C-alpha cells in the first residue's frame, strides 16, 4: 500500500523524516511518497488545495497523511477518513482533508482518533505528525480497521474550494512557475473566450509552445482547471495577481 | 532494513541521488529515507544536532548515513559505529555521529573504514558519500559484519550538545519556523517559570494555540527540549536570537 | 527495478508526487529515486548535464525518467531510449536524454511514444510527466517491451556537452556550493598546471582541506571533470564565473 505525506514542515529540519520513521516502524513494507512539504506554514487552504490536486493520481486504497495544523495540541480533533473510493485520509479536523475527500467520491466514514494505544507512547502536544498521524497511518497500512481507532464522527469541519459565479471566478493557487490556477473548469468555458485578470487579457491556447515567449495565455491545466500562464515566464509576476484575485471569462464571437 | 540519509548536499544537484544509487545497487530492498539535506554547508554541529533529533523515531537496527564532511579526502577517518541499541551509524570521524550514538544508548563498537573492497571502485577524494559511506551502508544492509569493514577504533572525535548550567542554557538550533530550540530539558524546569532570551520574556504554555497570534511562548518541543516560539510567527525574527544566544529560566512564585 | 526522476517541477507543488503516483499505480514494486527537481525551469542543457552526472551511479537496467520540456503539448516527440548498457531513458525528444545515453554506452534503440494505450486515459497537453512519461515508465518497469510503445526512431534531437579545445575549456555547471564544473577531464591535464578563470588563478590540489579556507583551488570532481572551488566558500561568488565562462589550463614547469 502507498502512504503519501503532505505537510508544511519544510525540508530544512528532520520533521518529515521522523514522521516517516514512525510510519515505517509499524508498516515496513508501505511505500511512502512525498506530495509536498512546502505548504506555506499554517496555510490550511493551500494545503487542502494541494492535497486535492494529487490524490487522484494514486491507486484506490492509498493512505494520505496531511499535516497543516495550527491547532495542534488544542481541542481540535484528529481524524481518519474513508473515502467512497476506498482511500484513507489522516490528519487534523480543520478542513484540510475535505476537498481531497470530495474528489475521491466523498466521505464514506470518519473516526476521531482517540484510541491512544495506536499513538506513539508519550505523544507530544506539538508534533502529532510523528506521534499520532504517522503511527495511525502505519496501523492502517497494516490492516487495523478504521473503527478501532476511535468513535465515528460526522460533523467534520468543512472547507471548500470556492465555486465560480457564472463566468466570474478567482485565482485559487499560484504554483511554483507563477501559473495562476483558477476555479473555472473546462465545463464552464464558452466555445471561444478571453480571460481578464488584473486588467490584463489572456487568450486561450492549447499548450505553452503555441504562443511566443512572454505572452499571457489561458489553458486547461493538469487538474482540469483553467490556468493563466506566461510562456517561459511567470503570470503572477506579469499580472500581480495572487490567491483571491478575480478572473472573468469574456466570450468571443466564434 | 531502513537506511536514512542526512547531508549538507542540498537538493539542487544530483549528489543525494548518486548516494542512493550506490546504496540501492548493493542492497535493492533497503528502504532509503531522507532526514534532511539542508544542513548548512560544512556545519558539523548543526548536522550532529539534526541527526540526534531524528534517529530515535526509527526502529532499532536501522542504518543512518550522515555526511557533513569538510575534511573529505584528508586524513580524517571514515567510521561505522554500532550503537548499544543495535543501530548502525556511518559517516566521517568528526563528531557528526556522536550525539546520535549517545541518544541510541552510546557506542557499542566502532570501526575505521579502511577495507577498500567495500568501496566503489576508483573512489574519489571529494565524494565519499557516493564512494565510501553509501557502498558501506549497502554492504551493512546486506548483512556484512561490521568487523569486516576495518579495524576497531575507540578514540573517536567527540562532539557534545552543550549542557546547561543550572537555569542558564542557550539556543542550540533555529528551526525552519524560526522556533528557538534550547538545551534546557523538561527535567530542568521549575514548576512555574518565565524564559528570558535576548531581553524578551516568554511565558510557558502547553501548546501554540493556547496564546494569541504573535505572542512569545516557551514549551517543551518534540525532542524533549524547551523551545521558544511565536504563535503564527518566527521567534528568531522577533528576538534576534540565534545559535549560542543565552537563555535563562526565571522561576515564578507558583 | 529502480526508476529515477529528474525534472524542473520544483518541490512546492505536488507535480512530482503525481508522477510518482502514476508510476507506482502501474508498478507498485519499483523503487522511485529523486535525482533532482530543481533544474532551472525549461533549462534543457542543465537538465541534460545533471542527468549525465547521475545515471552511472545506478545499476544497469534502471529506468530514468527526465522531464524538462518547454515543448510539452506541441509536435515534439516523446521518447523511450534503450542504452547499450541496458538502461532505459524516458522523456521528451529535445536532447535532454542524450548525454546520459552516451554515458551509458550510447543509444542502442529508441522509440517514439505514440501508443496511447500505455498513457493515462485522457492525457493532458500540459503534464506529460504524469500522463505519458510516468505511465510509460511504469509499464517498462512491469516488463512491457520497448517496441510495444511506438515505432523505432533514429533521428533524435541531439545535445552535447561542449568539448574543450586543447587546454581551453569552459564552465558547464555551477553546483549548489558554488563549485565551477568545467568540461576539462583528467585526461586533458598536464602534469603540473594552474587554471585561469575570470582573471583569477587556481592551483591544483588533491582535496579541499589541502588548502586554507577561502583559497581558490582546482581538483578533479566526482564526475571526473575539473572543478574550481573555494574551500569553505563559493568559487562562483569569488570569481563571478557562470555557465559558459572560459577556463584555460596553464602548464607549469614540473
PDB file of C-alpha atoms in Angstrom, chain A residues 2 6 31 33-38 50 53-54 56-59 173-177 206-209 219-223 232, chain C residues 8-18 20-22 24-25 28 41-42 70-75 120 124-127 130:
ATOM      1  CA  UNK A   2       1.147   3.547  -0.752  1.00  0.00           C
ATOM      2  CA  UNK A   6       1.799  16.410   2.669  1.00  0.00           C
ATOM      3  CA  UNK A  31       5.844   2.821   0.110  1.00  0.00           C
ATOM      4  CA  UNK A  33       5.657   9.143  -1.208  1.00  0.00           C
ATOM      5  CA  UNK A  34       6.126  12.877  -0.587  1.00  0.00           C
ATOM      6  CA  UNK A  35       3.420  15.095  -2.098  1.00  0.00           C
ATOM      7  CA  UNK A  36       4.969  18.327  -0.872  1.00  0.00           C
ATOM      8  CA  UNK A  37       6.313  19.716   2.396  1.00  0.00           C
ATOM      9  CA  UNK A  38       6.373  23.314   1.200  1.00  0.00           C
ATOM     10  CA  UNK A  50      -2.526  20.864  -2.946  1.00  0.00           C
ATOM     11  CA  UNK A  53      -4.519  18.150  -6.821  1.00  0.00           C
ATOM     12  CA  UNK A  54      -2.623  14.980  -6.009  1.00  0.00           C
ATOM     13  CA  UNK A  56      -6.455  11.128  -7.816  1.00  0.00           C
ATOM     14  CA  UNK A  57      -3.075  10.141  -9.295  1.00  0.00           C
ATOM     15  CA  UNK A  58      -2.740   7.373  -6.692  1.00  0.00           C
ATOM     16  CA  UNK A  59      -4.465   3.998  -6.817  1.00  0.00           C
ATOM     17  CA  UNK A 173      -3.418  28.982  -6.247  1.00  0.00           C
ATOM     18  CA  UNK A 174      -0.150  30.316  -7.641  1.00  0.00           C
ATOM     19  CA  UNK A 175       2.187  27.456  -8.495  1.00  0.00           C
ATOM     20  CA  UNK A 176       5.971  27.320  -8.470  1.00  0.00           C
ATOM     21  CA  UNK A 177       6.211  28.572 -12.080  1.00  0.00           C
ATOM     22  CA  UNK A 206      -3.941  24.601 -26.387  1.00  0.00           C
ATOM     23  CA  UNK A 207      -0.378  24.418 -24.993  1.00  0.00           C
ATOM     24  CA  UNK A 208       2.531  26.697 -23.961  1.00  0.00           C
ATOM     25  CA  UNK A 209       4.576  26.473 -27.152  1.00  0.00           C
ATOM     26  CA  UNK A 219      -5.348  26.886 -20.878  1.00  0.00           C
ATOM     27  CA  UNK A 220      -6.837  23.958 -19.033  1.00  0.00           C
ATOM     28  CA  UNK A 221      -4.148  22.734 -16.673  1.00  0.00           C
ATOM     29  CA  UNK A 222      -3.340  19.308 -15.368  1.00  0.00           C
ATOM     30  CA  UNK A 223      -6.033  19.387 -12.656  1.00  0.00           C
ATOM     31  CA  UNK A 232       8.770  30.861 -20.334  1.00  0.00           C
TER      32      UNK A 232
ATOM     33  CA  UNK C   8      12.208  21.122 -13.339  1.00  0.00           C
ATOM     34  CA  UNK C   9       8.965  20.814 -11.337  1.00  0.00           C
ATOM     35  CA  UNK C  10      10.368  22.183  -8.068  1.00  0.00           C
ATOM     36  CA  UNK C  11       9.109  20.910  -4.747  1.00  0.00           C
ATOM     37  CA  UNK C  12       6.465  23.477  -3.824  1.00  0.00           C
ATOM     38  CA  UNK C  13       3.649  21.786  -5.754  1.00  0.00           C
ATOM     39  CA  UNK C  14       2.540  18.173  -5.979  1.00  0.00           C
ATOM     40  CA  UNK C  15       3.657  17.606  -9.579  1.00  0.00           C
ATOM     41  CA  UNK C  16       6.473  15.239  -8.652  1.00  0.00           C
ATOM     42  CA  UNK C  17       4.179  13.325  -6.314  1.00  0.00           C
ATOM     43  CA  UNK C  18       1.622  12.929  -9.094  1.00  0.00           C
ATOM     44  CA  UNK C  20       5.230   9.013  -8.726  1.00  0.00           C
ATOM     45  CA  UNK C  21       1.571   8.074  -8.281  1.00  0.00           C
ATOM     46  CA  UNK C  22       1.283   7.348 -11.983  1.00  0.00           C
ATOM     47  CA  UNK C  24       3.533   3.287  -8.689  1.00  0.00           C
ATOM     48  CA  UNK C  25      -0.086   2.701  -9.708  1.00  0.00           C
ATOM     49  CA  UNK C  28       4.000  -0.917  -7.158  1.00  0.00           C
ATOM     50  CA  UNK C  41      12.707  25.942 -15.348  1.00  0.00           C
ATOM     51  CA  UNK C  42      12.896  24.962 -19.044  1.00  0.00           C
ATOM     52  CA  UNK C  70       9.297  23.545 -22.849  1.00  0.00           C
ATOM     53  CA  UNK C  71       7.638  21.962 -25.909  1.00  0.00           C
ATOM     54  CA  UNK C  72       5.090  19.902 -23.959  1.00  0.00           C
ATOM     55  CA  UNK C  73       1.883  19.543 -25.961  1.00  0.00           C
ATOM     56  CA  UNK C  74       3.491  20.639 -29.245  1.00  0.00           C
ATOM     57  CA  UNK C  75       4.697  18.315 -32.018  1.00  0.00           C
ATOM     58  CA  UNK C 120      -3.014   7.840 -18.664  1.00  0.00           C
ATOM     59  CA  UNK C 124      -3.421  16.441 -20.813  1.00  0.00           C
ATOM     60  CA  UNK C 125      -1.434  18.734 -23.122  1.00  0.00           C
ATOM     61  CA  UNK C 126       0.465  20.305 -20.220  1.00  0.00           C
ATOM     62  CA  UNK C 127       1.572  17.475 -17.936  1.00  0.00           C
ATOM     63  CA  UNK C 130       2.140  12.352 -15.126  1.00  0.00           C
TER      64      UNK C 130
END
